Amino acid sequence: MSSTAIPYAGDHDHDAHGHHHETFLTKYIFSQDHKMIAKQFLITGIIMAFFAMFLSILFRLQLAWPEKDFPILETFLGKWAADGRIKPEFFLALVTIHGTIMVFFVLTAGLSGTFANLLIPLQIGARDMASPFMNMLSYWFFFLACIIMISSFFVESGPASAGWTIYPPLSALPQAIPGSGTGMTLWLASMVLFIASQVMGGINYISTVLNMRTKGMSLWRMPLPIWALFLTAITGLLSFPVLVSAVVLLIFDRSMGTSFYLSDIIIGGKILPNEGGSPILFQHLFWFLGHPEVYIVVMPALGLTSEVISTNSRKPIFGYHAMVYSLIGITVLSFIVWGHHMFVTGMNPFLGGVFMITTLIIAVPSAVKVFNYLATLWRGNLRFTPAMLFAIGMVSFFISGGLTGIFLGNSSLDINLHDTYFVVAHFHLVMGSASIFGMLCGVYHWYPKMFGRLMNDKLAYLHFWMTFIGAYLVFFPMHFMGIDGVPRRYYSFTSFPFMQQWLTVNIFVTWAAIIAGLGQVAFLVNFFYSMKFGKKATQNPWDSNTLEWTTPVKHIHGNWPGELPTVYRWPYDYSKPGHDEDFIPQTVPFSETMSSNLPHDFEGDTQAEKIQRDWEKENGIERVLNH
């Protein structure tokens, strides 16, 4: 498939860098240019990440020093920290909003929104997204969702307080606890807008990949980030609407007297009239999104990591086809494993066995990706750029966090480990840390493409080591707490003798979290300082093969001046024997690389094979096609 010809502003000299009539509003605020929308998603995602990180520091203070007063907290939080001590109900609100923001607003919208918008048109050779207007709407729905979520801190009853999974009855009864009231209503409204944003984005990403690839860009010549983002969009499009249905039924229960999730409830000695509902129904609907959501978060990070590792190893990615098939396998299997979150709900043991088997099977494509990363790194000509370090860090977290998933995926072991700190440790490593590192590796690698400048390496290395060491020091000890049976979301450990031995570990974890948080300041300074004062980037600073590095450094409307590039080869021709450079861009035809062409390069093109054979015969070479 080739893209439709789009009239291009650069055909006229006076307008070579886009629409000369663009105003500040149309260029920076309500922009329909995919590159600007990518920056909007990224900067909004960074702001939300820092907000969520601040919330986590607040509840870590409570866990480390439960009996200590912090007068400064009352200054900032008012009645929610009277006398300098966080109230139990506000503690749960902090945990709830921290989880919601990180999972949905940072790791879903911040990661996919940024890199799908930036890379899909640039790496497949398109002028823009299939629908630039819908792309703009996608961002503004997301932005509105962020505003509503944060605004819940300013209502009298406080933010939503039912955990990020918002299980009923806490979420279904406005009178249950303070955080079940207006704050929960705002949470639900925010999530509906967020899902609308994701659905609009997903439709756009899928349409663009299927319909707007440039000449020669077959599916098997697409870079792995595009495969990952494409399959992520499909996963989101099929799973997010299910959460909307769960939310709609929850709103009915809250406001219209229905009983989808409620039955036999007593509040303050009063029996409620609700009968026949089941909170387990909500869990099924929630986790039908919730587990694909894990892969919606992880797959883009895996795709970005693939590109960065191959580029900085100066080697072709090991097992390209296996990498694509493993992404497809993860996409399909992610829809039939949701029950492993519900082993302790009284589910039929046979059904638990089925979900256990599918859960363990999904480890296979994940393992394929890990082995292929390690094989790509093996004996490569490694360049330890900041992006490469974060990519390797991502693989590290994916392995260490993934291994603990084998314990939790076992229905009998999960009985002891469910709802303990072991679960917190597992998903913060495999989903949280791994995806954040994948996102950061993408930011450092494609920053020159977004802003035309390079980030400062020294600050970047400081950021990496503080974050990498800090993340392991925060989350690794939690495994041992979980094995000992320490439950998550508890406000204080001082009430239970067996938990008191973990108080010193909580102090250690809190200090590690504070230090890791300070490491993010180095990133923030580097990110914004480099926009204006960073070293100016060249067109292709990493000697990469993909199409985005053939566009001008200065952004122009339509991405390429003149005609769109034509693609002749796959994106991973690095260190090819016989070629004078260690990379061959996708736009270089085989006729210009006769001395390095290999039989499988031609993908069954008999005419190209004949030209290659004739050239070798003329030059007395019996190297490639004659054997």
PDB file of N, CA, C and O in Angstrom, residues 132-187:
ATOM      1  N   PRO A 132      -5.948  13.999  11.348  1.00  0.00           N
ATOM      2  CA  PRO A 132      -5.283  14.946  12.263  1.00  0.00           C
ATOM      3  C   PRO A 132      -6.241  15.601  13.255  1.00  0.00           C
ATOM      4  O   PRO A 132      -5.884  15.827  14.405  1.00  0.00           O
ATOM      5  N   PHE A 133      -7.477  15.860  12.824  1.00  0.00           N
ATOM      6  CA  PHE A 133      -8.445  16.512  13.711  1.00  0.00           C
ATOM      7  C   PHE A 133      -8.809  15.588  14.876  1.00  0.00           C
ATOM      8  O   PHE A 133      -8.837  16.010  16.036  1.00  0.00           O
ATOM      9  N   MET A 134      -9.054  14.313  14.572  1.00  0.00           N
ATOM     10  CA  MET A 134      -9.380  13.357  15.636  1.00  0.00           C
ATOM     11  C   MET A 134      -8.173  13.164  16.559  1.00  0.00           C
ATOM     12  O   MET A 134      -8.311  12.921  17.757  1.00  0.00           O
ATOM     13  N   ASN A 135      -6.991  13.283  15.998  1.00  0.00           N
ATOM     14  CA  ASN A 135      -5.764  13.201  16.790  1.00  0.00           C
ATOM     15  C   ASN A 135      -5.710  14.330  17.818  1.00  0.00           C
ATOM     16  O   ASN A 135      -5.373  14.113  18.985  1.00  0.00           O
ATOM     17  N   MET A 136      -6.047  15.518  17.368  1.00  0.00           N
ATOM     18  CA  MET A 136      -6.082  16.671  18.275  1.00  0.00           C
ATOM     19  C   MET A 136      -7.148  16.452  19.363  1.00  0.00           C
ATOM     20  O   MET A 136      -6.891  16.691  20.552  1.00  0.00           O
ATOM     21  N   LEU A 137      -8.335  15.973  18.962  1.00  0.00           N
ATOM     22  CA  LEU A 137      -9.392  15.703  19.933  1.00  0.00           C
ATOM     23  C   LEU A 137      -8.943  14.687  20.972  1.00  0.00           C
ATOM     24  O   LEU A 137      -9.253  14.805  22.151  1.00  0.00           O
ATOM     25  N   SER A 138      -8.198  13.678  20.528  1.00  0.00           N
ATOM     26  CA  SER A 138      -7.702  12.634  21.431  1.00  0.00           C
ATOM     27  C   SER A 138      -6.876  13.259  22.551  1.00  0.00           C
ATOM     28  O   SER A 138      -7.046  12.911  23.724  1.00  0.00           O
ATOM     29  N   TYR A 139      -5.990  14.186  22.201  1.00  0.00           N
ATOM     30  CA  TYR A 139      -5.185  14.831  23.249  1.00  0.00           C
ATOM     31  C   TYR A 139      -6.041  15.652  24.192  1.00  0.00           C
ATOM     32  O   TYR A 139      -5.878  15.589  25.416  1.00  0.00           O
ATOM     33  N   TRP A 140      -6.975  16.426  23.661  1.00  0.00           N
ATOM     34  CA  TRP A 140      -7.731  17.337  24.524  1.00  0.00           C
ATOM     35  C   TRP A 140      -8.703  16.595  25.423  1.00  0.00           C
ATOM     36  O   TRP A 140      -8.988  17.033  26.545  1.00  0.00           O
ATOM     37  N   PHE A 141      -9.221  15.447  24.973  1.00  0.00           N
ATOM     38  CA  PHE A 141     -10.014  14.609  25.876  1.00  0.00           C
ATOM     39  C   PHE A 141      -9.132  14.100  27.018  1.00  0.00           C
ATOM     40  O   PHE A 141      -9.552  14.051  28.172  1.00  0.00           O
ATOM     41  N   PHE A 142      -7.902  13.706  26.684  1.00  0.00           N
ATOM     42  CA  PHE A 142      -6.957  13.239  27.706  1.00  0.00           C
ATOM     43  C   PHE A 142      -6.634  14.361  28.686  1.00  0.00           C
ATOM     44  O   PHE A 142      -6.624  14.162  29.909  1.00  0.00           O
ATOM     45  N   PHE A 143      -6.394  15.554  28.166  1.00  0.00           N
ATOM     46  CA  PHE A 143      -6.048  16.700  29.017  1.00  0.00           C
ATOM     47  C   PHE A 143      -7.203  17.011  29.976  1.00  0.00           C
ATOM     48  O   PHE A 143      -6.992  17.246  31.171  1.00  0.00           O
ATOM     49  N   LEU A 144      -8.429  16.994  29.452  1.00  0.00           N
ATOM     50  CA  LEU A 144      -9.612  17.254  30.281  1.00  0.00           C
ATOM     51  C   LEU A 144      -9.739  16.184  31.366  1.00  0.00           C
ATOM     52  O   LEU A 144     -10.069  16.487  32.523  1.00  0.00           O
ATOM     53  N   ALA A 145      -9.448  14.927  31.009  1.00  0.00           N
ATOM     54  CA  ALA A 145      -9.497  13.836  31.998  1.00  0.00           C
ATOM     55  C   ALA A 145      -8.499  14.091  33.130  1.00  0.00           C
ATOM     56  O   ALA A 145      -8.805  13.865  34.308  1.00  0.00           O
ATOM     57  N   CYS A 146      -7.310  14.580  32.775  1.00  0.00           N
ATOM     58  CA  CYS A 146      -6.290  14.904  33.791  1.00  0.00           C
ATOM     59  C   CYS A 146      -6.777  15.995  34.733  1.00  0.00           C
ATOM     60  O   CYS A 146      -6.621  15.893  35.961  1.00  0.00           O
ATOM     61  N   ILE A 147      -7.373  17.041  34.168  1.00  0.00           N
ATOM     62  CA  ILE A 147      -7.852  18.170  34.979  1.00  0.00           C
ATOM     63  C   ILE A 147      -8.924  17.697  35.958  1.00  0.00           C
ATOM     64  O   ILE A 147      -8.912  18.051  37.148  1.00  0.00           O
ATOM     65  N   ILE A 148      -9.866  16.874  35.470  1.00  0.00           N
ATOM     66  CA  ILE A 148     -10.960  16.407  36.338  1.00  0.00           C
ATOM     67  C   ILE A 148     -10.408  15.515  37.449  1.00  0.00           C
ATOM     68  O   ILE A 148     -10.823  15.615  38.604  1.00  0.00           O
ATOM     69  N   MET A 149      -9.444  14.649  37.108  1.00  0.00           N
ATOM     70  CA  MET A 149      -8.870  13.750  38.122  1.00  0.00           C
ATOM     71  C   MET A 149      -8.176  14.557  39.231  1.00  0.00           C
ATOM     72  O   MET A 149      -8.369  14.283  40.422  1.00  0.00           O
ATOM     73  N   ILE A 150      -7.400  15.562  38.848  1.00  0.00           N
ATOM     74  CA  ILE A 150      -6.698  16.367  39.856  1.00  0.00           C
ATOM     75  C   ILE A 150      -7.691  17.227  40.647  1.00  0.00           C
ATOM     76  O   ILE A 150      -7.517  17.454  41.847  1.00  0.00           O
ATOM     77  N   SER A 151      -8.754  17.665  39.978  1.00  0.00           N
ATOM     78  CA  SER A 151      -9.737  18.529  40.662  1.00  0.00           C
ATOM     79  C   SER A 151     -10.424  17.799  41.815  1.00  0.00           C
ATOM     80  O   SER A 151     -10.960  18.439  42.724  1.00  0.00           O
ATOM     81  N   SER A 152     -10.400  16.457  41.792  1.00  0.00           N
ATOM     82  CA  SER A 152     -11.068  15.709  42.864  1.00  0.00           C
ATOM     83  C   SER A 152     -10.394  15.945  44.219  1.00  0.00           C
ATOM     84  O   SER A 152     -10.973  15.667  45.262  1.00  0.00           O
ATOM     85  N   PHE A 153      -9.149  16.466  44.222  1.00  0.00           N
ATOM     86  CA  PHE A 153      -8.477  16.800  45.483  1.00  0.00           C
ATOM     87  C   PHE A 153      -9.070  18.046  46.129  1.00  0.00           C
ATOM     88  O   PHE A 153      -8.783  18.333  47.291  1.00  0.00           O
ATOM     89  N   PHE A 154      -9.881  18.784  45.383  1.00  0.00           N
ATOM     90  CA  PHE A 154     -10.389  20.060  45.894  1.00  0.00           C
ATOM     91  C   PHE A 154     -11.867  19.994  46.263  1.00  0.00           C
ATOM     92  O   PHE A 154     -12.472  21.017  46.543  1.00  0.00           O
ATOM     93  N   VAL A 155     -12.446  18.787  46.273  1.00  0.00           N
ATOM     94  CA  VAL A 155     -13.836  18.668  46.732  1.00  0.00           C
ATOM     95  C   VAL A 155     -13.822  18.314  48.216  1.00  0.00           C
ATOM     96  O   VAL A 155     -12.861  17.718  48.717  1.00  0.00           O
ATOM     97  N   GLU A 156     -14.899  18.658  48.907  1.00  0.00           N
ATOM     98  CA  GLU A 156     -14.897  18.560  50.376  1.00  0.00           C
ATOM     99  C   GLU A 156     -14.701  17.127  50.874  1.00  0.00           C
ATOM    100  O   GLU A 156     -14.018  16.881  51.865  1.00  0.00           O
ATOM    101  N   SER A 157     -15.305  16.153  50.177  1.00  0.00           N
ATOM    102  CA  SER A 157     -15.221  14.768  50.654  1.00  0.00           C
ATOM    103  C   SER A 157     -13.942  14.071  50.218  1.00  0.00           C
ATOM    104  O   SER A 157     -13.698  12.917  50.578  1.00  0.00           O
ATOM    105  N   GLY A 158     -13.112  14.758  49.412  1.00  0.00           N
ATOM    106  CA  GLY A 158     -11.814  14.200  49.025  1.00  0.00           C
ATOM    107  C   GLY A 158     -11.878  13.342  47.776  1.00  0.00           C
ATOM    108  O   GLY A 158     -12.947  13.055  47.242  1.00  0.00           O
ATOM    109  N   PRO A 159     -10.699  12.931  47.294  1.00  0.00           N
ATOM    110  CA  PRO A 159     -10.639  12.158  46.046  1.00  0.00           C
ATOM    111  C   PRO A 159     -11.179  10.742  46.236  1.00  0.00           C
ATOM    112  O   PRO A 159     -11.433  10.284  47.356  1.00  0.00           O
ATOM    113  N   ALA A 160     -11.333  10.035  45.114  1.00  0.00           N
ATOM    114  CA  ALA A 160     -11.787   8.646  45.124  1.00  0.00           C
ATOM    115  C   ALA A 160     -10.892   7.810  46.031  1.00  0.00           C
ATOM    116  O   ALA A 160      -9.676   7.971  46.044  1.00  0.00           O
ATOM    117  N   SER A 161     -11.504   6.886  46.796  1.00  0.00           N
ATOM    118  CA  SER A 161     -10.737   6.093  47.772  1.00  0.00           C
ATOM    119  C   SER A 161     -11.188   4.634  47.758  1.00  0.00           C
ATOM    120  O   SER A 161     -11.744   4.149  48.730  1.00  0.00           O
ATOM    121  N   ALA A 162     -10.974   3.963  46.645  1.00  0.00           N
ATOM    122  CA  ALA A 162     -11.343   2.541  46.612  1.00  0.00           C
ATOM    123  C   ALA A 162     -10.224   1.725  45.975  1.00  0.00           C
ATOM    124  O   ALA A 162     -10.464   0.618  45.499  1.00  0.00           O
ATOM    125  N   GLY A 163      -8.993   2.278  45.962  1.00  0.00           N
ATOM    126  CA  GLY A 163      -7.918   1.623  45.213  1.00  0.00           C
ATOM    127  C   GLY A 163      -8.089   1.930  43.736  1.00  0.00           C
ATOM    128  O   GLY A 163      -9.181   2.308  43.288  1.00  0.00           O
ATOM    129  N   TRP A 164      -6.994   1.787  42.952  1.00  0.00           N
ATOM    130  CA  TRP A 164      -7.110   2.151  41.527  1.00  0.00           C
ATOM    131  C   TRP A 164      -8.042   1.203  40.780  1.00  0.00           C
ATOM    132  O   TRP A 164      -8.514   1.512  39.681  1.00  0.00           O
ATOM    133  N   THR A 165      -8.364   0.047  41.395  1.00  0.00           N
ATOM    134  CA  THR A 165      -9.280  -0.906  40.757  1.00  0.00           C
ATOM    135  C   THR A 165     -10.739  -0.601  41.073  1.00  0.00           C
ATOM    136  O   THR A 165     -11.636  -1.274  40.550  1.00  0.00           O
ATOM    137  N   ILE A 166     -10.997   0.361  41.949  1.00  0.00           N
ATOM    138  CA  ILE A 166     -12.337   0.841  42.359  1.00  0.00           C
ATOM    139  C   ILE A 166     -13.382  -0.279  42.476  1.00  0.00           C
ATOM    140  O   ILE A 166     -14.465  -0.199  41.909  1.00  0.00           O
ATOM    141  N   TYR A 167     -13.072  -1.272  43.277  1.00  0.00           N
ATOM    142  CA  TYR A 167     -14.036  -2.355  43.497  1.00  0.00           C
ATOM    143  C   TYR A 167     -15.274  -1.858  44.245  1.00  0.00           C
ATOM    144  O   TYR A 167     -15.147  -1.068  45.194  1.00  0.00           O
ATOM    145  N   PRO A 168     -16.460  -2.342  43.853  1.00  0.00           N
ATOM    146  CA  PRO A 168     -17.631  -2.134  44.706  1.00  0.00           C
ATOM    147  C   PRO A 168     -17.483  -3.008  45.962  1.00  0.00           C
ATOM    148  O   PRO A 168     -16.752  -3.985  45.917  1.00  0.00           O
ATOM    149  N   PRO A 169     -18.144  -2.709  47.060  1.00  0.00           N
ATOM    150  CA  PRO A 169     -19.174  -1.669  47.213  1.00  0.00           C
ATOM    151  C   PRO A 169     -18.633  -0.272  47.517  1.00  0.00           C
ATOM    152  O   PRO A 169     -19.396   0.677  47.518  1.00  0.00           O
ATOM    153  N   LEU A 170     -17.320  -0.134  47.828  1.00  0.00           N
ATOM    154  CA  LEU A 170     -16.810   1.206  48.162  1.00  0.00           C
ATOM    155  C   LEU A 170     -17.074   2.199  47.034  1.00  0.00           C
ATOM    156  O   LEU A 170     -17.353   3.372  47.285  1.00  0.00           O
ATOM    157  N   SER A 171     -16.980   1.744  45.782  1.00  0.00           N
ATOM    158  CA  SER A 171     -17.168   2.659  44.660  1.00  0.00           C
ATOM    159  C   SER A 171     -18.634   2.783  44.254  1.00  0.00           C
ATOM    160  O   SER A 171     -19.007   3.724  43.556  1.00  0.00           O
ATOM    161  N   ALA A 172     -19.471   1.824  44.697  1.00  0.00           N
ATOM    162  CA  ALA A 172     -20.871   1.810  44.236  1.00  0.00           C
ATOM    163  C   ALA A 172     -21.822   2.504  45.209  1.00  0.00           C
ATOM    164  O   ALA A 172     -22.965   2.780  44.852  1.00  0.00           O
ATOM    165  N   LEU A 173     -21.364   2.773  46.430  1.00  0.00           N
ATOM    166  CA  LEU A 173     -22.227   3.425  47.427  1.00  0.00           C
ATOM    167  C   LEU A 173     -21.641   4.778  47.807  1.00  0.00           C
ATOM    168  O   LEU A 173     -20.624   4.840  48.501  1.00  0.00           O
ATOM    169  N   PRO A 174     -22.232   5.871  47.373  1.00  0.00           N
ATOM    170  CA  PRO A 174     -21.672   7.203  47.671  1.00  0.00           C
ATOM    171  C   PRO A 174     -21.516   7.463  49.163  1.00  0.00           C
ATOM    172  O   PRO A 174     -20.656   8.240  49.577  1.00  0.00           O
ATOM    173  N   GLN A 175     -22.308   6.777  49.999  1.00  0.00           N
ATOM    174  CA  GLN A 175     -22.263   7.030  51.439  1.00  0.00           C
ATOM    175  C   GLN A 175     -21.295   6.105  52.177  1.00  0.00           C
ATOM    176  O   GLN A 175     -21.162   6.174  53.398  1.00  0.00           O
ATOM    177  N   ALA A 176     -20.590   5.214  51.469  1.00  0.00           N
ATOM    178  CA  ALA A 176     -19.761   4.196  52.125  1.00  0.00           C
ATOM    179  C   ALA A 176     -18.641   4.822  52.957  1.00  0.00           C
ATOM    180  O   ALA A 176     -18.535   4.578  54.157  1.00  0.00           O
ATOM    181  N   ILE A 177     -17.774   5.605  52.339  1.00  0.00           N
ATOM    182  CA  ILE A 177     -16.689   6.318  53.025  1.00  0.00           C
ATOM    183  C   ILE A 177     -16.574   7.690  52.360  1.00  0.00           C
ATOM    184  O   ILE A 177     -17.137   7.904  51.274  1.00  0.00           O
ATOM    185  N   PRO A 178     -15.842   8.655  52.964  1.00  0.00           N
ATOM    186  CA  PRO A 178     -15.745   9.986  52.344  1.00  0.00           C
ATOM    187  C   PRO A 178     -15.320   9.942  50.877  1.00  0.00           C
ATOM    188  O   PRO A 178     -15.873  10.663  50.040  1.00  0.00           O
ATOM    189  N   GLY A 179     -14.363   9.083  50.537  1.00  0.00           N
ATOM    190  CA  GLY A 179     -13.885   9.019  49.151  1.00  0.00           C
ATOM    191  C   GLY A 179     -14.803   8.320  48.188  1.00  0.00           C
ATOM    192  O   GLY A 179     -14.477   8.141  47.012  1.00  0.00           O
ATOM    193  N   SER A 180     -15.984   7.896  48.664  1.00  0.00           N
ATOM    194  CA  SER A 180     -16.960   7.268  47.761  1.00  0.00           C
ATOM    195  C   SER A 180     -17.926   8.285  47.164  1.00  0.00           C
ATOM    196  O   SER A 180     -18.766   7.922  46.334  1.00  0.00           O
ATOM    197  N   GLY A 181     -17.831   9.532  47.603  1.00  0.00           N
ATOM    198  CA  GLY A 181     -18.800  10.544  47.186  1.00  0.00           C
ATOM    199  C   GLY A 181     -18.432  11.241  45.893  1.00  0.00           C
ATOM    200  O   GLY A 181     -18.198  10.606  44.858  1.00  0.00           O
ATOM    201  N   THR A 182     -18.353  12.571  45.957  1.00  0.00           N
ATOM    202  CA  THR A 182     -18.096  13.373  44.752  1.00  0.00           C
ATOM    203  C   THR A 182     -16.766  13.005  44.099  1.00  0.00           C
ATOM    204  O   THR A 182     -16.645  12.993  42.876  1.00  0.00           O
ATOM    205  N   GLY A 183     -15.762  12.687  44.926  1.00  0.00           N
ATOM    206  CA  GLY A 183     -14.455  12.318  44.380  1.00  0.00           C
ATOM    207  C   GLY A 183     -14.542  11.117  43.457  1.00  0.00           C
ATOM    208  O   GLY A 183     -13.913  11.087  42.395  1.00  0.00           O
ATOM    209  N   MET A 184     -15.346  10.122  43.848  1.00  0.00           N
ATOM    210  CA  MET A 184     -15.513   8.928  43.010  1.00  0.00           C
ATOM    211  C   MET A 184     -16.263   9.266  41.725  1.00  0.00           C
ATOM    212  O   MET A 184     -15.945   8.758  40.650  1.00  0.00           O
ATOM    213  N   THR A 185     -17.248  10.160  41.835  1.00  0.00           N
ATOM    214  CA  THR A 185     -17.979  10.585  40.630  1.00  0.00           C
ATOM    215  C   THR A 185     -17.024  11.247  39.635  1.00  0.00           C
ATOM    216  O   THR A 185     -17.084  10.987  38.430  1.00  0.00           O
ATOM    217  N   LEU A 186     -16.151  12.101  40.153  1.00  0.00           N
ATOM    218  CA  LEU A 186     -15.163  12.761  39.285  1.00  0.00           C
ATOM    219  C   LEU A 186     -14.203  11.736  38.688  1.00  0.00           C
ATOM    220  O   LEU A 186     -13.797  11.849  37.523  1.00  0.00           O
ATOM    221  N   TRP A 187     -13.807  10.732  39.468  1.00  0.00           N
ATOM    222  CA  TRP A 187     -12.928   9.651  38.961  1.00  0.00           C
ATOM    223  C   TRP A 187     -13.592   8.978  37.764  1.00  0.00           C
ATOM    224  O   TRP A 187     -12.951   8.761  36.719  1.00  0.00           O
TER     225      TRP A 187
END
